[in-house]
Protein backbone atom coordinates (compact mmCIF):
# COMPACT_ATOMS: atom_id res chain seq x y z
CA UNK A 1 0.00 0.00 0.00
CA UNK A 2 1.33 3.38 -1.02
CA UNK A 3 1.77 5.69 1.93
CA UNK A 4 3.13 9.19 2.29
CA UNK A 5 3.61 10.73 5.72
CA UNK A 6 4.64 14.33 6.21
CA UNK A 7 6.27 15.65 9.36
CA UNK A 8 8.16 18.67 10.58
CA UNK A 9 5.43 21.28 10.62
CA UNK A 10 4.90 23.65 13.50
CA UNK A 11 4.92 27.24 14.64
CA UNK A 12 7.79 29.40 13.44
CA UNK A 13 8.46 33.11 13.62
CA UNK A 14 8.61 35.26 10.49
CA UNK A 15 12.07 35.03 8.99
CA UNK A 16 12.62 31.62 10.51
CA UNK A 17 13.32 28.25 8.94
CA UNK A 18 11.73 24.85 8.97
CA UNK A 19 12.39 21.53 7.27
CA UNK A 20 9.53 19.33 6.23
CA UNK A 21 9.93 15.62 5.59
CA UNK A 22 7.81 13.16 3.66
CA UNK A 23 8.38 9.48 4.32
CA UNK A 24 7.30 7.24 1.46
CA UNK A 25 6.51 3.55 1.53
CA UNK A 26 4.75 0.91 -0.53
CA UNK A 27 6.32 1.84 -3.86
CA UNK A 28 9.69 2.31 -5.53
CA UNK A 29 10.29 5.89 -4.41
CA UNK A 30 13.29 6.38 -6.67
CA UNK A 31 11.12 5.85 -9.77
CA UNK A 32 8.73 8.76 -9.23
CA UNK A 33 8.71 12.50 -9.48
CA UNK A 34 7.42 14.03 -6.26
CA UNK A 35 5.80 17.33 -5.40
CA UNK A 36 4.89 19.60 -2.53
CA UNK A 37 1.49 21.29 -2.57
CA UNK A 38 0.18 23.63 0.10
CA UNK A 39 -3.16 24.96 1.21
CA UNK A 40 -3.56 28.09 3.31
CA UNK A 41 -6.38 27.96 5.88
CA UNK A 42 -9.71 28.20 4.10
CA UNK A 43 -8.06 28.70 0.72
CA UNK A 44 -7.41 26.72 -2.42
CA UNK A 45 -4.51 24.51 -3.35
CA UNK A 46 -1.15 25.93 -4.43
CA UNK A 47 1.56 23.84 -6.05
CA UNK A 48 4.96 24.59 -4.48
CA UNK A 49 7.69 22.38 -5.93
CA UNK A 50 8.26 19.39 -8.18
CA UNK A 51 11.30 17.16 -8.28
CA UNK A 52 12.49 14.52 -10.71
CA UNK A 53 13.23 10.96 -9.64
CA UNK A 54 16.99 11.46 -9.47
CA UNK A 55 16.87 15.05 -8.27
CA UNK A 56 18.32 16.42 -11.50
CA UNK A 57 15.32 18.66 -12.18
CA UNK A 58 13.48 20.86 -9.71
CA UNK A 59 10.75 23.39 -10.29
CA UNK A 60 9.23 25.95 -7.92
CA UNK A 61 6.39 28.42 -7.77
CA UNK A 62 7.79 31.93 -8.05
CA UNK A 63 6.74 32.94 -4.54
CA UNK A 64 9.14 30.44 -2.92
CA UNK A 65 12.09 30.61 -5.30
CA UNK A 66 15.27 31.42 -3.42
CA UNK A 67 13.64 30.61 -0.08
CA UNK A 68 12.54 26.97 -0.36
CA UNK A 69 14.60 24.00 -1.51
CA UNK A 70 13.19 20.62 -2.39
CA UNK A 71 15.43 17.59 -2.03
CA UNK A 72 15.17 13.85 -1.71
CA UNK A 73 17.05 10.85 -0.36
CA UNK A 74 16.13 7.85 -2.46
CA UNK A 75 18.02 5.57 -0.10
CA UNK A 76 15.81 6.72 2.75
CA UNK A 77 12.65 6.95 0.62
CA UNK A 78 12.18 10.51 1.75
CA UNK A 79 11.33 13.88 0.26
CA UNK A 80 12.20 17.13 1.97
CA UNK A 81 11.30 20.79 1.81
CA UNK A 82 13.73 23.18 3.41
CA UNK A 83 11.97 26.46 4.03
CA UNK A 84 13.74 29.64 5.05
CA UNK A 85 12.90 33.34 5.32
CA UNK A 86 9.38 32.26 6.17
CA UNK A 87 6.54 34.73 5.84
CA UNK A 88 3.03 34.85 7.24
CA UNK A 89 1.70 33.99 3.79
CA UNK A 90 3.57 30.67 3.92
CA UNK A 91 1.17 29.53 6.63
CA UNK A 92 -0.54 26.46 5.22
CA UNK A 93 -0.97 22.73 5.34
CA UNK A 94 1.82 21.25 3.26
CA UNK A 95 1.18 18.03 1.38
CA UNK A 96 3.64 15.81 -0.41
CA UNK A 97 2.28 14.04 -3.44
CA UNK A 98 3.46 11.35 -5.80
CA UNK A 99 3.41 11.97 -9.55
CA UNK A 100 1.67 9.12 -11.34
CA UNK A 101 4.16 9.29 -14.17
CA UNK A 102 1.63 9.31 -16.99
CA UNK A 103 3.14 9.95 -20.39
CA UNK A 104 1.42 9.87 -23.76
CA UNK A 105 2.81 10.65 -27.20
CA UNK A 106 6.02 11.89 -25.65
CA UNK A 107 4.22 14.28 -23.29
CA UNK A 108 4.46 13.54 -19.59
CA UNK A 109 1.78 14.91 -17.27
CA UNK A 110 2.17 15.95 -13.64
CA UNK A 111 -0.63 13.95 -12.08
CA UNK A 112 -0.71 13.45 -8.32
CA UNK A 113 -2.18 10.07 -7.51
CA UNK A 114 -1.18 9.71 -3.86
CA UNK A 115 -1.04 12.40 -1.20
CA UNK A 116 0.06 12.49 2.40
CA UNK A 117 -2.18 13.68 5.21
CA UNK A 118 -0.41 17.04 5.36
CA UNK A 119 1.56 18.92 7.99
CA UNK A 120 0.62 22.39 9.22
CA UNK A 121 3.13 25.20 9.11
CA UNK A 122 2.19 28.36 10.97
CA UNK A 123 4.32 31.45 10.55
CA UNK A 124 3.52 33.93 13.26
CA UNK A 125 5.17 35.98 15.95
CA UNK B 1 1.98 31.85 -15.21
CA UNK B 2 -1.13 30.27 -16.65
CA UNK B 3 -4.23 31.30 -14.75
CA UNK B 4 -6.97 28.78 -14.17
CA UNK B 5 -10.45 30.17 -13.64
CA UNK B 6 -12.90 27.75 -12.14
CA UNK B 7 -16.65 28.29 -12.08
CA UNK B 8 -18.81 28.40 -10.20
CA UNK B 9 -16.93 28.92 -6.96
CA UNK B 10 -19.76 27.14 -5.18
CA UNK B 11 -23.05 25.49 -6.02
CA UNK B 12 -25.95 23.88 -4.23
CA UNK B 13 -27.38 20.71 -5.64
CA UNK B 14 -29.54 17.77 -4.68
CA UNK B 15 -28.79 14.08 -4.71
CA UNK B 16 -29.39 12.80 -8.20
CA UNK B 17 -28.67 16.11 -9.90
CA UNK B 18 -26.31 16.45 -12.82
CA UNK B 19 -23.50 18.82 -11.90
CA UNK B 20 -21.09 20.56 -14.23
CA UNK B 21 -17.96 22.43 -13.16
CA UNK B 22 -15.82 24.33 -15.61
CA UNK B 23 -12.20 25.37 -15.68
CA UNK B 24 -10.83 27.89 -18.15
CA UNK B 25 -7.14 28.37 -18.82
CA UNK B 26 -5.67 31.75 -19.69
CA UNK B 27 -3.92 30.12 -22.64
CA UNK B 28 -4.11 26.81 -24.45
CA UNK B 29 -2.95 23.85 -22.39
CA UNK B 30 -3.81 21.01 -24.80
CA UNK B 31 -5.33 18.30 -22.59
CA UNK B 32 -2.97 18.80 -19.66
CA UNK B 33 -5.55 19.19 -16.96
CA UNK B 34 -6.37 17.17 -13.86
CA UNK B 35 -9.37 17.19 -11.53
CA UNK B 36 -9.20 16.51 -7.79
CA UNK B 37 -11.85 16.09 -5.13
CA UNK B 38 -11.19 17.27 -1.59
CA UNK B 39 -13.26 16.75 1.52
CA UNK B 40 -12.83 18.89 4.65
CA UNK B 41 -9.68 18.08 6.58
CA UNK B 42 -8.54 15.55 3.99
CA UNK B 43 -5.96 15.44 1.23
CA UNK B 44 -7.11 15.87 -2.36
CA UNK B 45 -8.08 12.77 -4.31
CA UNK B 46 -7.30 12.25 -7.98
CA UNK B 47 -10.40 11.93 -10.16
CA UNK B 48 -9.54 12.66 -13.79
CA UNK B 49 -6.26 13.28 -15.59
CA UNK B 50 -5.27 14.26 -19.12
CA UNK B 51 -8.64 16.03 -19.16
CA UNK B 52 -10.73 12.90 -19.66
CA UNK B 53 -9.03 9.80 -18.25
CA UNK B 54 -10.63 8.49 -15.10
CA UNK B 55 -8.35 7.34 -12.33
CA UNK B 56 -8.74 3.72 -11.36
CA UNK B 57 -11.51 3.19 -8.84
CA UNK B 58 -13.36 6.42 -9.56
CA UNK B 59 -17.10 5.92 -10.13
CA UNK B 60 -18.26 6.24 -13.71
CA UNK B 61 -20.58 9.13 -12.82
CA UNK B 62 -17.48 11.35 -12.89
CA UNK B 63 -16.31 12.39 -16.33
CA UNK B 64 -14.05 15.05 -17.77
CA UNK B 65 -13.87 16.71 -21.14
CA UNK B 66 -12.24 19.58 -22.94
CA UNK B 67 -9.08 20.64 -24.65
CA UNK B 68 -7.23 23.86 -25.26
CA UNK B 69 -8.65 26.41 -22.83
CA UNK B 70 -12.04 25.09 -21.72
CA UNK B 71 -12.59 22.03 -19.56
CA UNK B 72 -15.52 20.44 -17.80
CA UNK B 73 -15.97 18.04 -14.91
CA UNK B 74 -19.39 16.41 -14.90
CA UNK B 75 -21.02 14.39 -12.16
CA UNK B 76 -23.90 12.65 -13.89
CA UNK B 77 -25.94 11.86 -10.77
CA UNK B 78 -24.75 13.48 -7.57
CA UNK B 79 -24.38 11.13 -4.62
CA UNK B 80 -24.17 12.04 -0.92
CA UNK B 81 -20.46 11.25 -0.83
CA UNK B 82 -19.80 13.70 -3.68
CA UNK B 83 -20.37 16.80 -1.59
CA UNK B 84 -16.88 18.20 -1.52
CA UNK B 85 -14.62 20.80 -3.13
CA UNK B 86 -13.31 20.17 -6.62
CA UNK B 87 -10.05 21.56 -7.95
CA UNK B 88 -8.56 21.66 -11.43
CA UNK B 89 -4.81 21.76 -12.07
CA UNK B 90 -2.95 22.55 -15.28
CA UNK B 91 0.33 20.79 -15.88
CA UNK B 92 1.06 22.22 -19.33
CA UNK B 93 3.81 24.45 -18.00
CA UNK B 94 5.53 25.47 -14.80
CA UNK B 95 4.48 26.84 -12.45
CA UNK B 96 1.69 24.32 -12.17
CA UNK B 97 -1.47 26.20 -11.26
CA UNK B 98 -4.74 25.23 -9.64
CA UNK B 99 -8.12 26.75 -10.16
CA UNK B 100 -9.76 28.42 -7.20
CA UNK B 101 -11.94 25.42 -6.38
CA UNK B 102 -15.66 24.69 -6.55
CA UNK B 103 -17.51 23.77 -3.39
CA UNK B 104 -20.47 21.48 -4.00
CA UNK B 105 -23.00 21.77 -1.20
CA UNK B 106 -26.25 20.08 -0.37
CA UNK B 107 -29.38 21.95 -1.40
Coordinates of N, CA and C in Angstrom, one line a residue, chain B residues 4-86:
Chain B
X4 N -5.9 29.7 -14.0 CA -7.0 28.8 -14.2 C -8.2 29.4 -13.5
X5 N -9.2 29.6 -14.2 CA -10.5 30.2 -13.6 C -11.5 29.1 -13.6
X6 N -11.9 28.8 -12.4 CA -12.9 27.8 -12.1 C -14.3 28.4 -11.8
X7 N -15.3 27.8 -12.4 CA -16.6 28.3 -12.1 C -17.7 27.2 -12.0
X8 N -18.7 27.3 -11.2 CA -18.8 28.4 -10.2 C -17.9 28.2 -9.0
X9 N -17.8 29.1 -8.1 CA -16.9 28.9 -7.0 C -17.7 28.0 -5.9
X10 N -19.0 28.0 -6.0 CA -19.8 27.1 -5.2 C -21.1 26.9 -5.9
X11 N -21.7 25.8 -5.5 CA -23.0 25.5 -6.0 C -23.8 24.6 -5.0
X12 N -25.1 24.7 -5.1 CA -26.0 23.9 -4.2 C -26.7 22.9 -5.1
X13 N -26.7 21.7 -4.8 CA -27.4 20.7 -5.6 C -28.0 19.6 -4.8
X14 N -28.9 18.9 -5.4 CA -29.5 17.8 -4.7 C -29.0 16.4 -5.2
X15 N -29.2 15.4 -4.3 CA -28.8 14.1 -4.7 C -29.5 13.7 -6.0
X16 N -28.8 13.2 -6.9 CA -29.4 12.8 -8.2 C -29.2 13.8 -9.3
X17 N -28.9 15.0 -8.9 CA -28.7 16.1 -9.9 C -27.4 15.9 -10.8
X18 N -27.5 16.4 -12.0 CA -26.3 16.4 -12.8 C -25.6 17.8 -12.5
X19 N -24.3 17.7 -12.3 CA -23.5 18.8 -11.9 C -22.4 19.0 -12.9
X20 N -22.2 20.2 -13.3 CA -21.1 20.6 -14.2 C -20.2 21.7 -13.7
X21 N -18.9 21.4 -13.6 CA -18.0 22.4 -13.2 C -17.0 22.7 -14.3
X22 N -16.7 24.0 -14.5 CA -15.8 24.3 -15.6 C -14.5 24.9 -15.1
X23 N -13.5 24.8 -15.9 CA -12.2 25.4 -15.7 C -11.7 26.0 -17.0
X24 N -11.3 27.2 -16.9 CA -10.8 27.9 -18.1 C -9.4 28.3 -17.9
X25 N -8.5 28.0 -18.9 CA -7.1 28.4 -18.8 C -6.9 29.7 -19.6
X26 N -6.0 30.4 -19.1 CA -5.7 31.7 -19.7 C -5.0 31.6 -21.0
X27 N -4.5 30.4 -21.3 CA -3.9 30.1 -22.6 C -4.1 28.6 -22.9
X28 N -3.9 28.2 -24.1 CA -4.1 26.8 -24.4 C -3.2 25.9 -23.7
X29 N -3.7 24.8 -23.2 CA -2.9 23.8 -22.4 C -3.1 22.4 -22.9
X30 N -3.5 22.3 -24.2 CA -3.8 21.0 -24.8 C -4.8 20.3 -23.9
X31 N -4.4 19.1 -23.5 CA -5.3 18.3 -22.6 C -4.7 18.1 -21.2
X32 N -3.8 19.0 -20.9 CA -3.0 18.8 -19.7 C -3.6 19.4 -18.4
X33 N -4.7 18.7 -18.1 CA -5.6 19.2 -17.0 C -6.0 18.0 -16.1
X34 N -6.0 18.2 -14.8 CA -6.4 17.2 -13.9 C -7.4 17.7 -12.9
X35 N -8.3 16.8 -12.5 CA -9.4 17.2 -11.5 C -9.2 16.4 -10.2
X36 N -9.3 17.1 -9.1 CA -9.2 16.5 -7.8 C -10.5 16.8 -7.0
X37 N -10.8 15.9 -6.1 CA -11.8 16.1 -5.1 C -11.2 16.2 -3.7
X38 N -11.7 17.1 -2.9 CA -11.2 17.3 -1.6 C -12.3 17.4 -0.6
X39 N -12.3 16.6 0.4 CA -13.3 16.7 1.5 C -12.6 17.5 2.7
X40 N -13.4 18.1 3.6 CA -12.8 18.9 4.7 C -11.8 18.1 5.5
X41 N -10.7 18.7 5.7 CA -9.7 18.1 6.6 C -8.9 16.9 6.0
X42 N -9.2 16.7 4.7 CA -8.5 15.6 4.0 C -7.7 16.0 2.8
X43 N -6.8 15.1 2.4 CA -6.0 15.4 1.2 C -6.8 15.3 0.0
X44 N -6.4 16.0 -1.1 CA -7.1 15.9 -2.4 C -7.0 14.4 -2.9
X45 N -8.0 14.1 -3.7 CA -8.1 12.8 -4.3 C -8.2 12.9 -5.8
X46 N -7.3 12.2 -6.5 CA -7.3 12.3 -8.0 C -8.6 11.6 -8.6
X47 N -9.2 12.4 -9.5 CA -10.4 11.9 -10.2 C -10.1 11.6 -11.6
X48 N -9.7 12.7 -12.3 CA -9.5 12.7 -13.8 C -8.2 13.3 -14.1
X49 N -7.5 12.7 -15.1 CA -6.3 13.3 -15.6 C -6.2 13.3 -17.1
X50 N -5.3 14.1 -17.7 CA -5.3 14.3 -19.1 C -6.7 14.6 -19.6
X51 N -7.3 15.4 -18.9 CA -8.6 16.0 -19.2 C -9.8 15.1 -19.1
X52 N -9.6 13.8 -19.5 CA -10.7 12.9 -19.7 C -10.5 11.5 -19.2
X53 N -9.3 11.2 -18.7 CA -9.0 9.8 -18.3 C -9.3 9.6 -16.8
X54 N -10.2 8.7 -16.5 CA -10.6 8.5 -15.1 C -9.6 7.7 -14.4
X55 N -9.3 8.1 -13.2 CA -8.4 7.3 -12.3 C -9.0 6.0 -11.9
X56 N -8.2 5.0 -11.8 CA -8.7 3.7 -11.4 C -9.5 3.8 -10.1
X57 N -10.7 3.2 -10.0 CA -11.5 3.2 -8.8 C -12.5 4.3 -8.7
X58 N -12.4 5.3 -9.6 CA -13.4 6.4 -9.6 C -14.7 6.0 -10.2
X59 N -15.8 6.3 -9.6 CA -17.1 5.9 -10.1 C -17.3 6.5 -11.5
X60 N -18.1 5.8 -12.3 CA -18.3 6.2 -13.7 C -19.1 7.5 -13.8
X61 N -19.8 7.9 -12.8 CA -20.6 9.1 -12.8 C -19.7 10.4 -13.0
X62 N -18.4 10.2 -12.7 CA -17.5 11.3 -12.9 C -16.9 11.3 -14.3
X63 N -16.9 12.4 -15.0 CA -16.3 12.4 -16.3 C -15.7 13.8 -16.6
X64 N -14.7 13.8 -17.4 CA -14.1 15.0 -17.8 C -14.0 15.2 -19.3
X65 N -14.0 16.4 -19.7 CA -13.9 16.7 -21.1 C -13.2 18.0 -21.3
X66 N -12.8 18.3 -22.6 CA -12.2 19.6 -22.9 C -10.8 19.5 -23.5
X67 N -10.4 20.5 -24.1 CA -9.1 20.6 -24.6 C -8.8 22.1 -25.0
X68 N -7.6 22.5 -24.9 CA -7.2 23.9 -25.3 C -7.4 24.8 -24.0
X69 N -8.5 25.5 -24.0 CA -8.6 26.4 -22.8 C -9.9 26.1 -22.0
X70 N -10.8 25.3 -22.5 CA -12.0 25.1 -21.7 C -12.2 23.6 -21.4
X71 N -12.5 23.4 -20.1 CA -12.6 22.0 -19.6 C -13.8 21.9 -18.7
X72 N -14.3 20.7 -18.6 CA -15.5 20.4 -17.8 C -15.4 19.2 -17.0
X73 N -15.8 19.2 -15.7 CA -16.0 18.0 -14.9 C -17.5 17.9 -14.7
X74 N -18.0 16.7 -15.0 CA -19.4 16.4 -14.9 C -19.6 15.3 -13.9
X75 N -20.5 15.5 -13.0 CA -21.0 14.4 -12.2 C -22.4 14.1 -12.6
X76 N -22.6 12.9 -13.2 CA -23.9 12.6 -13.9 C -25.1 12.5 -12.9
X77 N -24.9 12.0 -11.8 CA -25.9 11.9 -10.8 C -25.3 12.0 -9.4
X78 N -25.4 13.1 -8.8 CA -24.8 13.5 -7.6 C -25.2 12.5 -6.4
X79 N -24.2 12.0 -5.8 CA -24.4 11.1 -4.6 C -24.0 11.8 -3.3
X80 N -24.5 11.4 -2.2 CA -24.2 12.0 -0.9 C -22.7 12.2 -0.7
X81 N -21.9 11.2 -1.1 CA -20.5 11.3 -0.8 C -19.7 12.2 -1.8
X82 N -20.4 12.8 -2.7 CA -19.8 13.7 -3.7 C -19.8 15.2 -3.2
X83 N -20.4 15.4 -2.1 CA -20.4 16.8 -1.6 C -19.0 17.1 -1.1
X84 N -18.3 18.0 -1.7 CA -16.9 18.2 -1.5 C -16.5 19.4 -2.3
X85 N -15.2 19.7 -2.3 CA -14.6 20.8 -3.1 C -13.8 20.2 -4.2
X86 N -14.0 20.7 -5.4 CA -13.3 20.2 -6.6 C -12.3 21.2 -7.1

